[in-house]
Backbone as ProteinMPNN parsed JSONL, in Angstrom:
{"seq_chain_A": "XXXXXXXXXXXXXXXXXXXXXXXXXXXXXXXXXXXXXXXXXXXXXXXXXXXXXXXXXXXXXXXXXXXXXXXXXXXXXXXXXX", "coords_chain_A": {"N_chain_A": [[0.848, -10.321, 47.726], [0.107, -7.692, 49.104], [1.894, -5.977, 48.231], [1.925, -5.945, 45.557], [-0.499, -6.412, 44.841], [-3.374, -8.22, 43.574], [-2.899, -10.529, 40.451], [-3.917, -12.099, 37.478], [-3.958, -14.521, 34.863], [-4.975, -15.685, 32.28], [-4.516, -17.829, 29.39], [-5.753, -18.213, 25.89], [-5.734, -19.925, 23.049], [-6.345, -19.848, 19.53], [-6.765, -21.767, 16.659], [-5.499, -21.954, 13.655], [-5.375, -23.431, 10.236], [-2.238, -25.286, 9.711], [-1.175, -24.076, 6.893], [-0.382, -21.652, 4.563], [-3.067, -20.958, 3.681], [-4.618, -20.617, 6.351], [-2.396, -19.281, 7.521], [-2.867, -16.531, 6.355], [-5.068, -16.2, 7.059], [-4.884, -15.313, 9.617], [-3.244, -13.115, 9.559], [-4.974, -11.481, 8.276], [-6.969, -11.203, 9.911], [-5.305, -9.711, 11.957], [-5.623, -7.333, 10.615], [-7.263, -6.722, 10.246], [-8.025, -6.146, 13.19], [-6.35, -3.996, 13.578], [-7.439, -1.841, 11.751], [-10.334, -1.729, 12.415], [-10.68, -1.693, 15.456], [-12.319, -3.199, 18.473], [-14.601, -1.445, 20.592], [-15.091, -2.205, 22.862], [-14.175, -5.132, 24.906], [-15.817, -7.882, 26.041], [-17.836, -6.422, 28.518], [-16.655, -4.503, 29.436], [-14.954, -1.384, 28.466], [-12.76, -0.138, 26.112], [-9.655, 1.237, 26.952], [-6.914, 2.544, 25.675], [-5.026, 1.075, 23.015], [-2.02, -0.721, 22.211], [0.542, -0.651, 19.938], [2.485, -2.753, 19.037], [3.856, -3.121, 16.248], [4.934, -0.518, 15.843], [7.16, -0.535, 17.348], [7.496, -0.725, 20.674], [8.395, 0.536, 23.907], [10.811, -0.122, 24.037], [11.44, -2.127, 22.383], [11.634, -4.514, 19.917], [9.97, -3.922, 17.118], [7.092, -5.879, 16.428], [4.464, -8.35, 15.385], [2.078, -7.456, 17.327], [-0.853, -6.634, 19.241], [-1.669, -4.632, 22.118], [-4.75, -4.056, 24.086], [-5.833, -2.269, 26.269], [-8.022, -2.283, 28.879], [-11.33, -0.825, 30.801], [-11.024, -1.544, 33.327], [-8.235, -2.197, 33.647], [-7.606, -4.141, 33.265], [-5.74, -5.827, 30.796], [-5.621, -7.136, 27.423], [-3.867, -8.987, 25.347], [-2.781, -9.672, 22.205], [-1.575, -11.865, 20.007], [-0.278, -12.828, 16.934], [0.963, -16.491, 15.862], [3.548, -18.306, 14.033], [4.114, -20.491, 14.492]], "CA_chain_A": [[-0.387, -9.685, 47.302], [-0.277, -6.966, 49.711], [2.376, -5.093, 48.073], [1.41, -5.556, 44.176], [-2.348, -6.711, 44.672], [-3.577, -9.62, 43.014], [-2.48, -10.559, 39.2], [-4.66, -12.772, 37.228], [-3.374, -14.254, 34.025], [-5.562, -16.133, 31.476], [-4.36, -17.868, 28.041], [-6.823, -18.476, 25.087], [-5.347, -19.937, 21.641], [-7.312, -19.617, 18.344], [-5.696, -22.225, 15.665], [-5.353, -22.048, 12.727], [-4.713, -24.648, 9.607], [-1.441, -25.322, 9.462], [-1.323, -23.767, 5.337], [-0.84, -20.814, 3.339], [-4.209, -20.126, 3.831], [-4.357, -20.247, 7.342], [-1.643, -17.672, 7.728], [-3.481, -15.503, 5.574], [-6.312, -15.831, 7.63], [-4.209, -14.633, 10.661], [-2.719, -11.562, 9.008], [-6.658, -10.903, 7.805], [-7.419, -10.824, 11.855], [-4.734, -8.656, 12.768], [-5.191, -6.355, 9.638], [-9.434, -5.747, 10.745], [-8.123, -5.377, 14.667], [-5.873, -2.584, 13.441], [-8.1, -0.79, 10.982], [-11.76, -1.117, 13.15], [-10.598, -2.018, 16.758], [-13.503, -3.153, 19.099], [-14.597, -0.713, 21.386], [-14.933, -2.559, 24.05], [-14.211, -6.586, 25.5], [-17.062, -8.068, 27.468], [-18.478, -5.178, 29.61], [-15.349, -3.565, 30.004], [-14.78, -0.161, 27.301], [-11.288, 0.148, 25.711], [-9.31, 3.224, 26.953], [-5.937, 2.555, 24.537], [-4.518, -0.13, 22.635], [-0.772, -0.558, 21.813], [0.729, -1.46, 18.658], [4.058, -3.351, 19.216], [4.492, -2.881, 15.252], [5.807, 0.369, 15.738], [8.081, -0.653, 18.491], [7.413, -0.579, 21.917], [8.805, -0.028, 25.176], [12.262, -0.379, 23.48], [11.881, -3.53, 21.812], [11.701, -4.781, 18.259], [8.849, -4.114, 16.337], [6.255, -7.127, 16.657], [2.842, -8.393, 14.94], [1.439, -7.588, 18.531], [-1.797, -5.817, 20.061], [-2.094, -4.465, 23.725], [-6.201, -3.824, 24.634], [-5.908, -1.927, 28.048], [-9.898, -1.819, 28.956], [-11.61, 0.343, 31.468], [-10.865, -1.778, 34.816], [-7.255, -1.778, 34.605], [-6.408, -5.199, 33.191], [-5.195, -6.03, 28.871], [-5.7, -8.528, 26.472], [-2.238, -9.163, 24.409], [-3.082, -10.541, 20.567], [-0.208, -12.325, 19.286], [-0.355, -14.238, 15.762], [2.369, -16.845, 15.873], [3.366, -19.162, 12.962], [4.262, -21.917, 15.142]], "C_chain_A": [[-0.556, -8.327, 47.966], [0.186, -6.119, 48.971], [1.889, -4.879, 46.893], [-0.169, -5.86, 44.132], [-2.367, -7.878, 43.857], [-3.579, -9.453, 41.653], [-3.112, -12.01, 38.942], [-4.303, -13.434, 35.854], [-4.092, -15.445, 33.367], [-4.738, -16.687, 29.469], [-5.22, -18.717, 27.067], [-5.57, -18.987, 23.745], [-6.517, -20.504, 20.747], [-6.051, -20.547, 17.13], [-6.252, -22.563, 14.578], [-4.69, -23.175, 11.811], [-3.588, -23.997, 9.582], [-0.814, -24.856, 7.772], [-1.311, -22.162, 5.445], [-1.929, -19.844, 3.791], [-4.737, -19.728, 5.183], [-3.535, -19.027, 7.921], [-2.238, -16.292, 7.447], [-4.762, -15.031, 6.73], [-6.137, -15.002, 9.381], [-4.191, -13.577, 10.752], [-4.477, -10.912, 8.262], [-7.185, -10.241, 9.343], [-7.055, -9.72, 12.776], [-4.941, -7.619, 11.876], [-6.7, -5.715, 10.469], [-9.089, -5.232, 12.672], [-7.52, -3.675, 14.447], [-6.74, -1.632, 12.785], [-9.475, -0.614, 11.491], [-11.617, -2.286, 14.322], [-11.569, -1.971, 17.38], [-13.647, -2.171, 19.888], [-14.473, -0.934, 22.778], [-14.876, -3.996, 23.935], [-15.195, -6.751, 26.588], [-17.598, -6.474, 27.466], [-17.492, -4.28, 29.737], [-14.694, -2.545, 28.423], [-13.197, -0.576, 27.389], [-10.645, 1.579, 26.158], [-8.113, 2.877, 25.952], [-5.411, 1.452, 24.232], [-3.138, 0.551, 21.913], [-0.444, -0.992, 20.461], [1.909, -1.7, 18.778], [4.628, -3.37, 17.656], [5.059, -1.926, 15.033], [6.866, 0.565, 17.108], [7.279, 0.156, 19.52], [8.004, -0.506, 22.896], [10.487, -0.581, 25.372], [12.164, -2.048, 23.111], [11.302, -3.675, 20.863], [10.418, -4.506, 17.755], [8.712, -5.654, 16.281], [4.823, -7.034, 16.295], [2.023, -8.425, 16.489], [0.443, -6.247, 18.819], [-2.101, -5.741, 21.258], [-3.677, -4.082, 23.718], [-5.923, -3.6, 25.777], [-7.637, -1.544, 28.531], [-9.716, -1.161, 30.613], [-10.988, -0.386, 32.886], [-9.506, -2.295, 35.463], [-6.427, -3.103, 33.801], [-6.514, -4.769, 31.757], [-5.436, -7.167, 28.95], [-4.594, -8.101, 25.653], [-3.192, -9.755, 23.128], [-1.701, -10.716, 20.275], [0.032, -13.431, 18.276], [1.202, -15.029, 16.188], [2.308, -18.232, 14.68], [4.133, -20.263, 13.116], [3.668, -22.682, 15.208]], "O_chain_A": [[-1.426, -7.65, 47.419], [-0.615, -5.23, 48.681], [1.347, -3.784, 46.743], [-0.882, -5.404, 43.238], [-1.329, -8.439, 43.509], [-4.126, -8.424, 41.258], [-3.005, -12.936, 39.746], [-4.326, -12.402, 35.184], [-3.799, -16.473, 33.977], [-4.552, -15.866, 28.571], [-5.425, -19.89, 27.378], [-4.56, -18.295, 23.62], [-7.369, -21.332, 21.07], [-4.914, -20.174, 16.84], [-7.243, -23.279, 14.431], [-3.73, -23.824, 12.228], [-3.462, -22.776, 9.492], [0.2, -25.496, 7.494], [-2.03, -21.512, 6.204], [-1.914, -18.656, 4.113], [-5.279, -18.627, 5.289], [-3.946, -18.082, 8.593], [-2.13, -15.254, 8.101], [-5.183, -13.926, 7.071], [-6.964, -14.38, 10.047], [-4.774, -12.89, 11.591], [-4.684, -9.769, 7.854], [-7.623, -9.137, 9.666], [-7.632, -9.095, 13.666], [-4.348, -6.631, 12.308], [-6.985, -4.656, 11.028], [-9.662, -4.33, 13.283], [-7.955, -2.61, 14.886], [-6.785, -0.517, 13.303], [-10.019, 0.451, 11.201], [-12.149, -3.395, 14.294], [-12.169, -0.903, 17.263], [-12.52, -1.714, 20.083], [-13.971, -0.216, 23.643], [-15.457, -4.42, 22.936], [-15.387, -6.103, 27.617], [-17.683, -5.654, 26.552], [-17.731, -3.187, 30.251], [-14.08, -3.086, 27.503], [-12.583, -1.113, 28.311], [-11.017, 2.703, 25.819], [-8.691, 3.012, 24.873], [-5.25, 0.666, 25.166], [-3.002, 1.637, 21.349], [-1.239, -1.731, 19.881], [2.625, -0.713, 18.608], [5.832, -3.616, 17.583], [5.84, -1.984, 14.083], [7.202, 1.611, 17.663], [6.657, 1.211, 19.395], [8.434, -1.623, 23.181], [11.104, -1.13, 26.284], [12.829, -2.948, 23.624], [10.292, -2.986, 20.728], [9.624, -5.26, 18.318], [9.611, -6.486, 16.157], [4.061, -6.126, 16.628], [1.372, -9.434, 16.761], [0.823, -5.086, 18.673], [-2.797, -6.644, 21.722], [-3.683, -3.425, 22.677], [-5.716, -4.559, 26.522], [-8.169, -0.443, 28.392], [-8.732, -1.019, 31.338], [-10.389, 0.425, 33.592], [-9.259, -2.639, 36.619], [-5.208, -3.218, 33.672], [-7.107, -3.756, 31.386], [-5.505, -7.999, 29.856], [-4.441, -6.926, 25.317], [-4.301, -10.246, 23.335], [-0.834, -9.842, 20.303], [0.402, -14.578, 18.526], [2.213, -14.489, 16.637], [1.333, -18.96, 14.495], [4.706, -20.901, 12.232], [4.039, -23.704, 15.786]]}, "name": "protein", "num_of_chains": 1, "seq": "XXXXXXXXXXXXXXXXXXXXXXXXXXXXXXXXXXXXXXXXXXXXXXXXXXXXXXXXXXXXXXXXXXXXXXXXXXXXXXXXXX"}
């Protein structure tokens, strides 16, 4: 802790029916984050969000959203059709 400071790591899943329509309703979720992104989570403002669909960081394009908010930590979004 001294050298990197303290790392905190939280996982939430949101599920969806197993169907068709479920999927849909996925790709509906990630389509409204991309086109009117919140401004802020909780209390904490957005300064930039990533879009792993146009490749990132050298690695594959991915249905993925970074949220970096004002105090330093991210929220990841990651549909998965598992």
């Amino acid at each position: 802790y001294r050298k990197f400071g303290v790392h905190r790591e939280s996982l939430t899943n949101l599920a969806f029916s197993d169907t068709q329509a479920g999927m849909e309703q996925m790709n509906e979720l990630m389509k409204r984050l991309r086109s009117k992104p919140p401004i802020q989570i909780g209390k904490q403002a957005i300064t930039s969000i990533d879009d792993y669909r146009l490749s990132k960081d050298n690695l594959p394009p991915s249905d993925v959203l970074r949220f970096w908010l004002a105090d330093g930590s991210k929220l990841v979004i990651r549909p998965s059709g598992t």
